[in-house]
Coordinates of C-alpha atoms in Angstrom, one line a residue:
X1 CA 0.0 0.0 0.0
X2 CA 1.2 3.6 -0.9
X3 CA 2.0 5.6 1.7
X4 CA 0.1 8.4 1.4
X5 CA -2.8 6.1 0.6
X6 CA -2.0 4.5 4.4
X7 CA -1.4 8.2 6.0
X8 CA -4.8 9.2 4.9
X9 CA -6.7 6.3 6.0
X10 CA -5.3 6.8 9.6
X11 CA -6.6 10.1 9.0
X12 CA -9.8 9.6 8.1
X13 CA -10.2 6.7 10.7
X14 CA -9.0 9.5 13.4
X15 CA -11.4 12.3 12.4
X16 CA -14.5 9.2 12.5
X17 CA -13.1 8.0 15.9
X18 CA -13.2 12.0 17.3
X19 CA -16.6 12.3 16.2
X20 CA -17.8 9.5 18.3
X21 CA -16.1 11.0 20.8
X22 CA -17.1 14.4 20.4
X23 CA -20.7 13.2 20.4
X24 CA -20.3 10.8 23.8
X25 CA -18.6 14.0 25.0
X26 CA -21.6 15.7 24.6
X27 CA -23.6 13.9 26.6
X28 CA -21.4 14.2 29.8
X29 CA -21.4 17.3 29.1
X30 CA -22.6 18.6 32.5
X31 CA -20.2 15.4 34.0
X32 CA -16.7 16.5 35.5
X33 CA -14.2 17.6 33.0
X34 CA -12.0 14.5 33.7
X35 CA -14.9 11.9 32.6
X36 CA -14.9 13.6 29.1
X37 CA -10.9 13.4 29.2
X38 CA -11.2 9.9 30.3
X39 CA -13.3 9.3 27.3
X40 CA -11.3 10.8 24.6
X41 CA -8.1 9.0 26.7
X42 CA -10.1 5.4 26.2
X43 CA -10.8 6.1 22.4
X44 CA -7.0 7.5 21.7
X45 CA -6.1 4.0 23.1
X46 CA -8.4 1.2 21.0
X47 CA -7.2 3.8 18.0
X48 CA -3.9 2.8 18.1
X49 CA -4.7 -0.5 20.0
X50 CA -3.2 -2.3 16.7
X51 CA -0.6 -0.9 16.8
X52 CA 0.3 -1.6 20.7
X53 CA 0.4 -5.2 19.9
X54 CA 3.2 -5.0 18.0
X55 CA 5.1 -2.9 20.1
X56 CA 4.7 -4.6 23.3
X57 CA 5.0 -7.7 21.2
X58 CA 7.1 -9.5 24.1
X59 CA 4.0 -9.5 26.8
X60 CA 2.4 -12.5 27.1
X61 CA -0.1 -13.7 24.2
X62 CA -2.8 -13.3 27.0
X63 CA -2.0 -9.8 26.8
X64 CA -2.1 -9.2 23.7
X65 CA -4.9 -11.4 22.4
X66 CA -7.7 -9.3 24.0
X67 CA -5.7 -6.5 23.2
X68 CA -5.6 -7.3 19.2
X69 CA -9.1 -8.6 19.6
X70 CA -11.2 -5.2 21.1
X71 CA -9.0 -2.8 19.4
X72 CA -9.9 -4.2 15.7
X73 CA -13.7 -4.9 16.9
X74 CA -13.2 -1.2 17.3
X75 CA -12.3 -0.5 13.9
X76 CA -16.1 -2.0 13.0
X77 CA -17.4 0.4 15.7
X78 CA -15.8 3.7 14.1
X79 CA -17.3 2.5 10.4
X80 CA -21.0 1.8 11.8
X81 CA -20.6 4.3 14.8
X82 CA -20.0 7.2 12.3
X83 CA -22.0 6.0 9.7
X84 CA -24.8 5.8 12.4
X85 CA -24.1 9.4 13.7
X86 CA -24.0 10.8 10.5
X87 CA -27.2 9.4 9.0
X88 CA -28.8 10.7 12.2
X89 CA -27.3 13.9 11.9
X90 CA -28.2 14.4 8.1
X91 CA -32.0 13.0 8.5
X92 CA -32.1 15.7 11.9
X93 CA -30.7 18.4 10.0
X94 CA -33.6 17.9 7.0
X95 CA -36.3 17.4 9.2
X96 CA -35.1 20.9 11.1
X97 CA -34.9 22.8 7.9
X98 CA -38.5 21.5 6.3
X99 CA -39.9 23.3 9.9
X100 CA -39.7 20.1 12.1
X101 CA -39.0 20.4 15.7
X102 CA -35.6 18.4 16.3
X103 CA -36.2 14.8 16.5
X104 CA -34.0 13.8 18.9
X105 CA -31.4 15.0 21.3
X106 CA -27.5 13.8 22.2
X107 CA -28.5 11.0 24.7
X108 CA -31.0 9.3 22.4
X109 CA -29.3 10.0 19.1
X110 CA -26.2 8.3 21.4
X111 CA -28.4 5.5 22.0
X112 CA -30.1 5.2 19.0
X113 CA -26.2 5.0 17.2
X114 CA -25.3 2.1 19.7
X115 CA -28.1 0.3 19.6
X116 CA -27.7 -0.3 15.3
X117 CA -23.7 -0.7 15.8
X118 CA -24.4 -3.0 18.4
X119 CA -26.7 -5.6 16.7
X120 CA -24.5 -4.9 13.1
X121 CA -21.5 -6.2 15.7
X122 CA -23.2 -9.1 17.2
X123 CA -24.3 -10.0 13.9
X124 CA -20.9 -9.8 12.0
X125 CA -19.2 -11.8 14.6
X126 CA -21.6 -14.7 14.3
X127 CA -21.5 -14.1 10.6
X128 CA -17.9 -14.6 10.4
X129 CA -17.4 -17.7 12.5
X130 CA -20.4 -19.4 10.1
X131 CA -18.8 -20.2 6.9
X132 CA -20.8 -21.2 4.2
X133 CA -20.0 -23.9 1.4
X134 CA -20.1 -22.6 -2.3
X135 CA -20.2 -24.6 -5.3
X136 CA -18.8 -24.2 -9.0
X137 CA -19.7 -26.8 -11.4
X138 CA -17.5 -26.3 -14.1
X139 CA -15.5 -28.6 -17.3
X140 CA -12.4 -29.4 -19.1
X141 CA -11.8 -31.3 -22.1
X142 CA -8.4 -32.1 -20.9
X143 CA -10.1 -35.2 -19.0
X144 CA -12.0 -37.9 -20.4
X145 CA -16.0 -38.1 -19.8
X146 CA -16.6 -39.9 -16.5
X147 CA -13.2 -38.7 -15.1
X148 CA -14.4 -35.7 -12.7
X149 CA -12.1 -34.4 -9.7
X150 CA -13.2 -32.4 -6.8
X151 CA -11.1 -29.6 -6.0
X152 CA -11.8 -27.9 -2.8
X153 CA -10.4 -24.2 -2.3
X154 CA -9.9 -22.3 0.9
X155 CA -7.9 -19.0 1.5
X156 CA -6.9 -16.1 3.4
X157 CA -7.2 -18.5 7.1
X158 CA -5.8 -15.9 8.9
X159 CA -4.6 -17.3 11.7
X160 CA -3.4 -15.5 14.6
X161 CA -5.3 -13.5 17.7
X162 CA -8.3 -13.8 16.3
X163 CA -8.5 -17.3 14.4
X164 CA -7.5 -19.8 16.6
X165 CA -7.5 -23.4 17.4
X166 CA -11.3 -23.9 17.3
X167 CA -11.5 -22.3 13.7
X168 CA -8.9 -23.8 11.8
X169 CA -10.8 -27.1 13.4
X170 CA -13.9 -26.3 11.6
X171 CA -12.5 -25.5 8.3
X172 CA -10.4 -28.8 8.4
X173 CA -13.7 -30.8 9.3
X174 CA -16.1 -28.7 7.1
X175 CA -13.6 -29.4 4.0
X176 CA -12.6 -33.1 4.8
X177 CA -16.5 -33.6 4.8
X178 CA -16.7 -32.4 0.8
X179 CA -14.6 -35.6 -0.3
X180 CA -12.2 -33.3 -2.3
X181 CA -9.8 -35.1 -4.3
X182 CA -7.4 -31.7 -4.2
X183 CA -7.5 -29.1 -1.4
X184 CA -5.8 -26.2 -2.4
X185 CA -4.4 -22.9 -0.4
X186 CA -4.4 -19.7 -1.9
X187 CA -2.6 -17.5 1.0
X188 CA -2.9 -15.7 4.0
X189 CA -2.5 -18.5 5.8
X190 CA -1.0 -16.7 8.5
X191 CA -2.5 -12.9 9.4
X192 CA 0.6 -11.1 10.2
X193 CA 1.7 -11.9 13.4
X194 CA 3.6 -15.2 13.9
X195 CA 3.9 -15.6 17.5
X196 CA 0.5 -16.8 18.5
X197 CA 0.5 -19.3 15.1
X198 CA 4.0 -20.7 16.2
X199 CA 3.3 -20.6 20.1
X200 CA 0.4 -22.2 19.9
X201 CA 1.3 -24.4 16.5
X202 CA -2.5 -23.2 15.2
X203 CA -1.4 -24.6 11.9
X204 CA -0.7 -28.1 13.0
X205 CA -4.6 -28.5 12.5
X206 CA -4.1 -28.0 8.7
X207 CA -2.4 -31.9 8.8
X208 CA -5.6 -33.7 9.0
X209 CA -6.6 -31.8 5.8
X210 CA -7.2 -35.3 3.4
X211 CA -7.5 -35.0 0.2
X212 CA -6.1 -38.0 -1.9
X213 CA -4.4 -36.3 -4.5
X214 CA -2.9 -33.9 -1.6
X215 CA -2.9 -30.3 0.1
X216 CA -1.2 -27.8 -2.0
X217 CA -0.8 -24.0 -0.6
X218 CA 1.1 -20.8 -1.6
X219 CA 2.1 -17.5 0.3
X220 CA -0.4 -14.3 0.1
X221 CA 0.5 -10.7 1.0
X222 CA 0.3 -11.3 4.8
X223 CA 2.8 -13.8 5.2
X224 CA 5.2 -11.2 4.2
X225 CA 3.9 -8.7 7.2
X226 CA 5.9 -10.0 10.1
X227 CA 8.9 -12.7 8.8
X228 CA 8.4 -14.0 5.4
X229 CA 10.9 -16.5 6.2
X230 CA 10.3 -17.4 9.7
X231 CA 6.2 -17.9 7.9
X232 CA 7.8 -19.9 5.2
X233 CA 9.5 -22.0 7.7
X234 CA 6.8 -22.7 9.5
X235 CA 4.4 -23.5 7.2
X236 CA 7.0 -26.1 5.7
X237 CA 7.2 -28.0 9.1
X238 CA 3.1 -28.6 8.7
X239 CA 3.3 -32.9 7.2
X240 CA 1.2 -33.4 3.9
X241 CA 0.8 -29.2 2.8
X242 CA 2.8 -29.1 -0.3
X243 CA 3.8 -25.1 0.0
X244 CA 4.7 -24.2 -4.2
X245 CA 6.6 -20.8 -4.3
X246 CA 7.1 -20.0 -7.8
X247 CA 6.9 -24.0 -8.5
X248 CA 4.9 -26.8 -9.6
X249 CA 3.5 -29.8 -8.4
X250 CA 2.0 -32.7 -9.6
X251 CA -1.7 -34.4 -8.6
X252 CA -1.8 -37.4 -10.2
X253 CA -0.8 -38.0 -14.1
X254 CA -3.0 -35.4 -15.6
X255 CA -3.0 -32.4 -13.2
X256 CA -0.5 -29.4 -12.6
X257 CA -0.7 -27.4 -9.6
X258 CA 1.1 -24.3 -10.3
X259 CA 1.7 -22.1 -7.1
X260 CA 2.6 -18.7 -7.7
X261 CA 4.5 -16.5 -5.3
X262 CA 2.7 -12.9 -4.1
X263 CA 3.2 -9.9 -6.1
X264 CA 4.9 -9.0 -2.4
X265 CA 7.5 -11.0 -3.7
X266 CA 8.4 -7.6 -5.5
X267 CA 9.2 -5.5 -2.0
X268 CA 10.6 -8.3 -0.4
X269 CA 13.5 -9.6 -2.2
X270 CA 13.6 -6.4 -4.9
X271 CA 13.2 -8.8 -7.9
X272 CA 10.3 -10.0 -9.5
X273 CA 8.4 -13.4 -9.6
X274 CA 8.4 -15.7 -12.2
X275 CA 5.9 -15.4 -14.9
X276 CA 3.6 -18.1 -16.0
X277 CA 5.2 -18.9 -19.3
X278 CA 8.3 -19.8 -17.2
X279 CA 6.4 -21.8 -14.4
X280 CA 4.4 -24.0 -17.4
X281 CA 7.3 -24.6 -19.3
X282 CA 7.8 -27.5 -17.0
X283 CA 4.5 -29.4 -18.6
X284 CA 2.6 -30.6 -21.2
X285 CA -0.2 -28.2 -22.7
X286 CA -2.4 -31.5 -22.6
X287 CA -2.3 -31.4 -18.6
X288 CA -5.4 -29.9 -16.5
X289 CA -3.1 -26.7 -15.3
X290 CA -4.2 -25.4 -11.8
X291 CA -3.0 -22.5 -11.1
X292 CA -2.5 -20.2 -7.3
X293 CA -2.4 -16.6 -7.1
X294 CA -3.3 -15.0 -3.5
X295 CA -4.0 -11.8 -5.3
X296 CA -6.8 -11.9 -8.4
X297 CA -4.4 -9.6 -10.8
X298 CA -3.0 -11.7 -13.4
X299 CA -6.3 -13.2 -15.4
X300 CA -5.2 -12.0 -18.7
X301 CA -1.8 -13.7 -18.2
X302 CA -3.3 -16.7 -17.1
X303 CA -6.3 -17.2 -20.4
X304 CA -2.9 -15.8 -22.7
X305 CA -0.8 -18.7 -21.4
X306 CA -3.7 -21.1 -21.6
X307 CA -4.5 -21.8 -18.0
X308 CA -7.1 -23.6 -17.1
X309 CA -8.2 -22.5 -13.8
X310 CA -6.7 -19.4 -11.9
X311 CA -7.8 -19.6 -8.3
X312 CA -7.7 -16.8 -6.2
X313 CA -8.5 -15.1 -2.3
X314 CA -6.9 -11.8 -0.9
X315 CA -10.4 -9.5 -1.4
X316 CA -12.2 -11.0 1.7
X317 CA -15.6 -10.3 -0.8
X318 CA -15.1 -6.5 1.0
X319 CA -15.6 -8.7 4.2
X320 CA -17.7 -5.2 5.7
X321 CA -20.0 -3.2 4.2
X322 CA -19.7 -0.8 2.1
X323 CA -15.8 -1.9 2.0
X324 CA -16.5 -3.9 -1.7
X325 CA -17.7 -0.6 -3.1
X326 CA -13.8 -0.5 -3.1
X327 CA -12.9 -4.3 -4.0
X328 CA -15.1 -4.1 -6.9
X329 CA -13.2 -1.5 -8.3
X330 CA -9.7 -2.5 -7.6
X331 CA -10.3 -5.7 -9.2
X332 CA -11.3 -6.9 -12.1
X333 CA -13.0 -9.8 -10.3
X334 CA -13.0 -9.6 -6.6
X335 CA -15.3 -12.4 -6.1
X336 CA -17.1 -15.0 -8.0
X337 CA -16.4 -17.4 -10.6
X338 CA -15.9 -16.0 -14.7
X339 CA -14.4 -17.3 -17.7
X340 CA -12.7 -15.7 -20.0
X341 CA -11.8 -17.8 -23.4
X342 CA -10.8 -21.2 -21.9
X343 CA -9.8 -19.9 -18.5
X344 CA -11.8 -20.3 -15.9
X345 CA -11.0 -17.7 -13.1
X346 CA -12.7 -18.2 -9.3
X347 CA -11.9 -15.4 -6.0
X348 CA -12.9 -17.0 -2.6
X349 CA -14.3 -14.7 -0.1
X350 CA -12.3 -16.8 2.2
X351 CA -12.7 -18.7 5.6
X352 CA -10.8 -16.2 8.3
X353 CA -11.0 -12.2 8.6
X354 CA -8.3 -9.7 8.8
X355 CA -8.3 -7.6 12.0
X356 CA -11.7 -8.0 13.7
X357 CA -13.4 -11.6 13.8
X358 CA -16.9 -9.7 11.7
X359 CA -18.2 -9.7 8.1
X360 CA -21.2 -7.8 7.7
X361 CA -21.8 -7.9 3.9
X362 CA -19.2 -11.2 3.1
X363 CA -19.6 -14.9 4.1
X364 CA -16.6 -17.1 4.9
X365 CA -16.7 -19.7 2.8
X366 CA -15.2 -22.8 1.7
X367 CA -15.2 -23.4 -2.4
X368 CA -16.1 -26.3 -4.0
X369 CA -15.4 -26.9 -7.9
X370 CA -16.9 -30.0 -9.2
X371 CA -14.3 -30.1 -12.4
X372 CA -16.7 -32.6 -15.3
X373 CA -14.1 -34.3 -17.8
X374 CA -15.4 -33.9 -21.4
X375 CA -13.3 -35.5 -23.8
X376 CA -14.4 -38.8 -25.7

């Protein structure tokens, strides 16, 4: 992310944060001056909560887990909280001007702005931990008629603070149940910080993934966040996950999994990853060619070099509303399944959540792409 793109959304999440404040503030307005510096004190602290979590990185993981956990939930409060305040203000400020008396005053609009953040929290949290199971049925005449494969596709896990132990067991039991004859990986398996994944060994879960032509997984953006190497290590220690960076594997005699590294490749090592006419130089054009990429970017790269499925995570579907106003736009798919000539593209939603455990507008999910052989 650009700098100045990342200075200027701290800004704006600042100015939404002292709003809220500002309008609490009013409230206590006839309460001691120290109550309404104690509240702009509290706010000033779940603002740059985050951020506290990676400076005081060495206190204990009990420390920091409800620490990471309430200052992102209050990253959904500032969105809805503002929004709230704002659509309040704007329908009081009609009302007032076509000769209404005002509506309401601070303490209910204050209620009134906590009650609908509330129940849009309570509501993304369950949301998020309820992942859904999606289905593509799509073909190939690279496989003969009666010779289908199930590939199931999970991405962007997340795991960390706020996916845990308990999660990763769900998607392990929720994709094992699909029968897939391929599980693949597309990134994020780790949300940024490795200490919680490699103290409690979250991903060790990911070993009782079974799929008979086997587990294959590639790095996304936020394994390059904390230690690229130290993730890459890590996830290399986890029995039966094939991790493919800038490589290709094998499932079975007619498939090629190619696993692409992230475009964050590029800031890390000052160099740039391979392209796809390098990585399927390795095959036959006859073999069903799978194809990873954390990041939905390269689709016209992919149908030009005759891929037959690019499969994709990184957008989170927006994961809250109104963030894939955005998504849509900054991609040419952000979610879905499309084709384009004989490439079939698909962008998961995912299973986990960056920052606060909430999707409000998203579903996790878990794909499933029923792949029909046509050829006679």
């Amino acid at each position: 992310m650009p700098a100045f793109l990342f200075i200027l959304i701290i800004v704006v999440f600042l100015l939404a944060s002292g709003y809220i404040a500002s309008k609490i503030c009013r409230v206590l307005k006839r309460r001691p001056t120290w109550v309404r510096l104690s509240v702009w004190g509290i706010v000033l602290l779940l603002d740059f909560g985050f951020f506290l979590t990676k400076i005081f990185d060495f206190l204990p993981i009990a420390v920091l887990r409800p620490l990471y956990i309430v200052s992102t939930m209050w990253l959904v409060v500032v969105l809805y909280g503002f929004i709230s305040f704002l659509t309040l203000d704007i329908v009081q400020l009609v009302a007032m001007n076509a000769g209404a008396s005002r509506l309401y005053h601070s303490p209910r609009q204050v209620a009134i702005a906590t009650f609908i953040t509330t129940i849009l929290l309570i509501y993304g949290v369950f949301n998020a931990k309820s992942p859904d199971v999606v289905e593509y049925n799509v073909s190939t005449n690279k496989m003969p008629v009666g010779n289908d494969i199930r590939v199931a596709l999970v991405s962007d896990l997340h795991m960390g603070y706020a996916v845990t132990d308990a999660d990763i067991v769900k998607l392990v039991n929720l994709t094992n149940a699909l029968n897939p004859d391929v599980i693949c990986i597309a990134g994020d398996l780790i949300d940024g910080d490795l200490k919680p994944v490699i103290t409690e060994d979250i991903g060790r879960n990911l070993e009782k993934f079974s799929a008979p032509l086997g587990v294959y997984a590639i790095m996304g953006n936020h394994e390059y966040l904390d230690d690229n190497i130290r993730a890459e290590q890590y996830i290399r220690t986890l029995k039966g996950v094939n991790l493919l960076r800038d490589s290709v594997a094998f499932a079975g005699s007619n498939i090629a999994i190619v696993g692409r590294d992230d475009i964050s490749y590029r800031r890390a090592y000052s160099a740039e990853r391979k392209t796809l006419k390098e990585l399927l130089s390795s095959h036959s054009d006859d073999m069903l060619t799978i194809v990873l990429d954390h990041q939905p970017i390269a689709f016209r790269e992919a149908e030009e070099q005759g891929v037959d499925f690019n499969l994709s995570g990184h957008t989170h579907a927006g994961q809250v509303w109104p963030m894939r106003f955005f998504t849509s736009r900054l991609f040419e798919l952000d979610y879905g399944c499309a084709s384009t000539g004989n490439t079939t593209a698909v962008v998961t939603s995912g299973f986990g959540t960056w920052g606060p455990r909430v999707r409000i507008g998203s579903q996790a999910e878990v794909v499933l792409l029923n792949i029909k052989g046509t050829h006679k």
